[in-house]
Amino acid sequence: MSLERDVRILKLYAITSTAIALVGTVAAFRPAARREKFTEIDVERINVMEPDGKYRMVISNRPRSIGPIYKGQPFGYAGGGRPGIIFFNDEGTENGGLTFTGQRGADGRYRASTHMSFDQFNQDQVLNLDYSDNNGQRLIGFSVNDRADVDIHDVVIARDSIMTMQDTVARNAALRTLMGPRNGVPMVAQRVFVGRDRSRSAMLNLADSDGRPRLRLVVDSLGAARIEFLDTAGHVTSTLGDTTRRR
C-alpha cells in the first residue's frame, strides 16, 4: 500500500510539473504588450476605440468616412462624404468633428470649405468654426446656436418615416410640424455670429432666442463702422456710426 501511494504521488508530481512547464513555455512565447513607433504611415482610416468597442474618434479620407452614429449604431445617411475627423461621446454617439474640402471644376471655378463643430448632447451642432468659399464669395466665422431639447435620433427616424408618405401636401405639412418649434423653442436658432460675410464686412451679429438678429456691429468693405439695432422683423430701427459708405 505504501508503494502504491508513493507511485501515485510521483505521478501527480510529474503531471503537475509538466503542466507548470508548459504554461511557462507558452507564456515565454506570448507577445508582450508594447508600444509601436512609426516614422511615417499611409492610411485611409483610423478608428480610435474605447476598451468596450465604442468609437471615440475616426480619422478618414472621403470614401472611408463614417456616417452619423448614435449610441454605436449608424443612422441618418451612409458614410463616404465627410473626410476629416469625427468625435464621439462616452455613449458612442457623434458629438462633433472637423471636415474640409476644396476643388476646382472643369469650368475653372472652385469651391472650398472647412468646418469644425461641437454638438449639443444627443442633438446637432451648437458651436461652429467655418470657412466657405464659392469661387471668391467667402464666409468665414464663428457661430453659436441654440437647439431644442429633442433627441436627434428620434427626429431623424420621424423624418425618414414622413418621407415615405405619398401625399406631397401632407408630407410637407408633416415636415414643417416636425421641424417647427417645440414648446415655443425653435429647433435651431443662431444666436451669435462673429466673422467676415460674403459682402466682405467684418461683423458681430447677436440674435434673440428665435434667431432674429437684434444687434449688429459692422465694419464694411469700405471701412465704415456702425452699430445697428433691429426689430423682430429684421428692420434697422436705429444706427450709430458712419452710414455714408454702406454697401
Short mmCIF file of C-alpha atoms in Angstrom, two decimals:
data_model
loop_
_atom_site.label_atom_id
_atom_site.label_comp_id
_atom_site.label_asym_id
_atom_site.label_seq_id
_atom_site.Cartn_x
_atom_site.Cartn_y
_atom_site.Cartn_z
CA MET A 1 0.00 0.00 0.00
CA SER A 2 2.83 2.34 0.83
CA LEU A 3 4.50 1.62 -2.53
CA GLU A 4 1.29 2.27 -4.48
CA ARG A 5 0.77 5.55 -2.62
CA ASP A 6 4.31 6.64 -3.39
CA VAL A 7 3.79 5.82 -7.08
CA ARG A 8 0.56 7.88 -7.17
CA ILE A 9 2.34 10.82 -5.53
CA LEU A 10 5.18 10.61 -8.06
CA LYS A 11 2.68 10.53 -10.97
CA LEU A 12 0.83 13.54 -9.59
CA TYR A 13 4.11 15.39 -9.14
CA ALA A 14 5.17 14.59 -12.70
CA ILE A 15 1.84 15.76 -14.17
CA THR A 16 1.89 18.97 -12.14
CA SER A 17 5.49 19.75 -13.06
CA THR A 18 4.78 19.14 -16.74
CA ALA A 19 1.73 21.44 -16.69
CA ILE A 20 3.69 24.22 -14.99
CA ALA A 21 6.49 23.85 -17.53
CA LEU A 22 4.02 24.04 -20.43
CA VAL A 23 2.38 27.18 -19.04
CA GLY A 24 5.76 28.78 -18.59
CA THR A 25 6.80 27.87 -22.12
CA VAL A 26 3.61 29.29 -23.65
CA ALA A 27 3.92 32.47 -21.61
CA ALA A 28 7.51 32.89 -22.75
CA PHE A 29 6.46 32.86 -26.41
CA ARG A 30 3.39 35.06 -25.90
CA PRO A 31 3.99 38.55 -27.36
CA ALA A 32 4.10 41.20 -24.65
CA ALA A 33 2.01 44.35 -24.99
CA ARG A 34 4.22 47.03 -26.48
CA ARG A 35 4.05 50.50 -27.94
CA GLU A 36 4.78 50.66 -31.63
CA LYS A 37 6.62 53.60 -33.13
CA PHE A 38 6.26 54.58 -36.80
CA THR A 39 8.21 57.23 -38.63
CA GLU A 40 5.57 57.51 -41.36
CA ILE A 41 2.44 55.60 -42.31
CA ASP A 42 -0.06 55.78 -45.18
CA VAL A 43 -3.59 55.04 -44.06
CA GLU A 44 -7.15 55.60 -45.31
CA ARG A 45 -8.89 55.40 -41.93
CA ILE A 46 -8.00 55.20 -38.25
CA ASN A 47 -10.60 54.18 -35.65
CA VAL A 48 -9.78 55.21 -32.08
CA MET A 49 -11.82 52.82 -29.91
CA GLU A 50 -12.66 52.55 -26.23
CA PRO A 51 -11.97 49.19 -24.49
CA ASP A 52 -15.70 48.36 -24.70
CA GLY A 53 -15.69 48.74 -28.50
CA LYS A 54 -17.27 52.19 -28.75
CA TYR A 55 -15.90 54.76 -31.17
CA ARG A 56 -14.04 57.70 -29.64
CA MET A 57 -12.65 59.26 -32.83
CA VAL A 58 -12.46 58.38 -36.53
CA ILE A 59 -9.90 59.90 -38.91
CA SER A 60 -10.51 59.11 -42.57
CA ASN A 61 -10.40 60.04 -46.22
CA ARG A 62 -13.63 60.69 -48.12
CA PRO A 63 -14.58 57.18 -49.39
CA ARG A 64 -13.96 55.57 -45.99
CA SER A 65 -15.50 58.36 -43.89
CA ILE A 66 -18.13 57.34 -41.36
CA GLY A 67 -21.79 58.32 -41.41
CA PRO A 68 -23.69 59.54 -38.33
CA ILE A 69 -23.55 57.18 -35.33
CA TYR A 70 -25.98 57.17 -32.39
CA LYS A 71 -25.05 55.00 -29.40
CA GLY A 72 -22.87 52.85 -31.61
CA GLN A 73 -25.43 52.38 -34.40
CA PRO A 74 -25.49 54.05 -37.84
CA PHE A 75 -28.47 56.27 -38.65
CA GLY A 76 -29.47 59.12 -40.95
CA TYR A 77 -27.31 58.55 -44.02
CA ALA A 78 -24.39 56.47 -45.23
CA GLY A 79 -20.75 57.44 -44.91
CA GLY A 80 -18.44 58.39 -47.74
CA GLY A 81 -18.91 62.16 -47.78
CA ARG A 82 -17.10 63.58 -44.73
CA PRO A 83 -13.30 63.47 -45.00
CA GLY A 84 -11.66 64.57 -41.76
CA ILE A 85 -12.13 63.74 -38.07
CA ILE A 86 -15.35 62.79 -36.29
CA PHE A 87 -15.63 62.84 -32.47
CA PHE A 88 -17.80 60.61 -30.26
CA ASN A 89 -19.01 60.91 -26.68
CA ASP A 90 -18.87 58.30 -23.90
CA GLU A 91 -22.00 56.59 -25.25
CA GLY A 92 -20.58 56.17 -28.76
CA THR A 93 -22.69 58.97 -30.24
CA GLU A 94 -21.22 61.50 -32.65
CA ASN A 95 -20.70 64.87 -30.95
CA GLY A 96 -18.61 66.94 -33.33
CA GLY A 97 -15.91 66.90 -35.93
CA LEU A 98 -13.59 68.57 -38.39
CA THR A 99 -14.18 68.28 -42.15
CA PHE A 100 -12.62 70.00 -45.14
CA THR A 101 -12.96 70.12 -48.92
CA GLY A 102 -11.59 72.09 -51.87
CA GLN A 103 -11.70 71.55 -55.62
CA ARG A 104 -11.60 73.46 -58.89
CA GLY A 105 -14.05 72.34 -61.55
CA ALA A 106 -13.60 71.91 -65.29
CA ASP A 107 -15.01 75.42 -65.78
CA GLY A 108 -12.16 76.88 -63.72
CA ARG A 109 -14.37 77.81 -60.77
CA TYR A 110 -13.60 76.43 -57.33
CA ARG A 111 -15.40 75.57 -54.12
CA ALA A 112 -13.71 75.06 -50.75
CA SER A 113 -14.77 74.65 -47.15
CA THR A 114 -13.53 73.87 -43.66
CA HIS A 115 -15.96 73.10 -40.87
CA MET A 116 -15.29 72.35 -37.21
CA SER A 117 -18.25 71.82 -34.90
CA PHE A 118 -19.26 70.59 -31.48
CA ASP A 119 -22.73 69.14 -30.84
CA GLN A 120 -25.28 69.51 -28.10
CA PHE A 121 -25.79 66.20 -26.27
CA ASN A 122 -27.83 63.88 -28.48
CA GLN A 123 -28.53 66.80 -30.81
CA ASP A 124 -26.66 68.68 -33.53
CA GLN A 125 -24.12 71.48 -33.93
CA VAL A 126 -24.14 74.31 -31.40
CA LEU A 127 -20.59 75.65 -31.70
CA ASN A 128 -19.07 76.11 -35.17
CA LEU A 129 -15.98 77.42 -36.90
CA ASP A 130 -16.48 77.74 -40.65
CA TYR A 131 -14.79 78.74 -43.89
CA SER A 132 -16.97 78.55 -47.00
CA ASP A 133 -15.70 79.76 -50.37
CA ASN A 134 -17.61 79.69 -53.65
CA ASN A 135 -15.06 80.96 -56.16
CA GLY A 136 -14.22 84.02 -54.10
CA GLN A 137 -17.56 84.52 -52.36
CA ARG A 138 -16.29 83.83 -48.85
CA LEU A 139 -17.96 83.41 -45.49
CA ILE A 140 -15.59 82.97 -42.55
CA GLY A 141 -16.71 82.91 -38.97
CA PHE A 142 -17.54 81.55 -35.57
CA SER A 143 -21.15 80.88 -34.61
CA VAL A 144 -23.16 79.75 -31.58
CA ASN A 145 -26.56 78.06 -31.96
CA ASP A 146 -29.43 77.27 -29.63
CA ARG A 147 -31.19 73.94 -30.22
CA ALA A 148 -34.38 72.46 -28.84
CA ASP A 149 -34.06 69.74 -26.21
CA VAL A 150 -35.10 66.90 -28.50
CA ASP A 151 -33.22 63.74 -29.40
CA ILE A 152 -31.73 63.95 -32.90
CA HIS A 153 -32.19 60.21 -33.40
CA ASP A 154 -35.93 60.49 -32.77
CA VAL A 155 -36.16 63.43 -35.19
CA VAL A 156 -34.31 61.57 -37.96
CA ILE A 157 -36.41 58.43 -37.56
CA ALA A 158 -39.59 60.52 -37.69
CA ARG A 159 -38.32 62.42 -40.75
CA ASP A 160 -37.48 59.20 -42.60
CA SER A 161 -40.97 57.89 -41.87
CA ILE A 162 -42.57 61.11 -43.13
CA MET A 163 -40.53 60.96 -46.34
CA THR A 164 -42.29 57.71 -47.27
CA MET A 165 -45.66 59.50 -47.45
CA GLN A 166 -47.05 59.61 -50.99
CA ASP A 167 -49.22 62.69 -50.48
CA THR A 168 -46.89 65.64 -51.16
CA VAL A 169 -49.05 68.21 -49.38
CA ALA A 170 -49.42 66.03 -46.29
CA ARG A 171 -45.71 65.15 -46.35
CA ASN A 172 -44.62 68.80 -46.47
CA ALA A 173 -47.05 69.72 -43.69
CA ALA A 174 -45.72 66.90 -41.52
CA LEU A 175 -42.13 68.01 -42.13
CA ARG A 176 -42.97 71.59 -41.15
CA THR A 177 -44.54 70.35 -37.95
CA LEU A 178 -41.60 68.08 -37.19
CA MET A 179 -39.02 70.82 -37.72
CA GLY A 180 -41.14 73.56 -36.13
CA PRO A 181 -40.76 74.97 -32.62
CA ARG A 182 -41.12 72.70 -29.59
CA ASN A 183 -42.99 74.41 -26.77
CA GLY A 184 -42.18 77.73 -28.41
CA VAL A 185 -38.48 76.90 -28.81
CA PRO A 186 -37.13 76.73 -32.40
CA MET A 187 -35.40 73.53 -33.44
CA VAL A 188 -32.34 75.68 -34.16
CA ALA A 189 -31.57 79.38 -33.79
CA GLN A 190 -28.24 81.05 -34.48
CA ARG A 191 -27.60 83.37 -31.53
CA VAL A 192 -24.08 84.65 -32.27
CA PHE A 193 -22.00 85.11 -35.41
CA VAL A 194 -18.54 86.68 -35.43
CA GLY A 195 -16.69 86.83 -38.71
CA ARG A 196 -16.49 88.08 -42.26
CA ASP A 197 -19.54 87.80 -44.52
CA ARG A 198 -19.80 87.47 -48.31
CA SER A 199 -20.03 91.26 -48.74
CA ARG A 200 -16.53 91.48 -47.16
CA SER A 201 -17.84 93.10 -43.99
CA ALA A 202 -16.41 92.20 -40.58
CA MET A 203 -19.27 91.80 -38.12
CA LEU A 204 -20.65 90.71 -34.80
CA ASN A 205 -24.28 89.65 -35.07
CA LEU A 206 -26.36 88.98 -31.93
CA ALA A 207 -29.81 87.41 -32.23
CA ASP A 208 -32.75 86.69 -29.93
CA SER A 209 -33.90 83.23 -28.88
CA ASP A 210 -35.81 82.84 -32.17
CA GLY A 211 -32.67 83.51 -34.20
CA ARG A 212 -33.73 87.01 -35.28
CA PRO A 213 -30.80 89.48 -35.49
CA ARG A 214 -31.30 92.32 -32.99
CA LEU A 215 -27.86 93.93 -32.67
CA ARG A 216 -25.15 94.14 -35.31
CA LEU A 217 -21.66 95.66 -35.16
CA VAL A 218 -20.22 96.14 -38.64
CA VAL A 219 -17.10 97.42 -40.35
CA ASP A 220 -17.94 97.20 -44.05
CA SER A 221 -15.68 96.59 -47.05
CA LEU A 222 -15.03 100.34 -47.42
CA GLY A 223 -14.05 100.78 -43.77
CA ALA A 224 -17.28 102.38 -42.47
CA ALA A 225 -18.08 101.34 -38.89
CA ARG A 226 -21.58 101.25 -37.43
CA ILE A 227 -23.82 99.68 -34.83
CA GLU A 228 -27.30 98.66 -35.93
CA PHE A 229 -30.35 97.91 -33.79
CA LEU A 230 -33.05 95.78 -35.44
CA ASP A 231 -36.66 94.94 -34.65
CA THR A 232 -38.17 91.46 -34.72
CA ALA A 233 -38.97 91.84 -38.43
CA GLY A 234 -35.30 92.43 -39.24
CA HIS A 235 -35.66 96.16 -39.94
CA VAL A 236 -32.94 98.53 -38.74
CA THR A 237 -34.58 100.88 -36.22
CA SER A 238 -31.52 102.95 -35.35
CA THR A 239 -27.87 103.22 -36.29
CA LEU A 240 -24.79 104.59 -34.60
CA GLY A 241 -21.71 105.43 -36.63
CA ASP A 242 -20.79 106.05 -40.25
CA THR A 243 -23.53 105.05 -42.72
CA THR A 244 -22.39 107.12 -45.71
CA ARG A 245 -20.29 104.34 -47.27
CA ARG A 246 -22.57 101.39 -46.62
CA ARG A 247 -22.74 98.81 -49.40
#
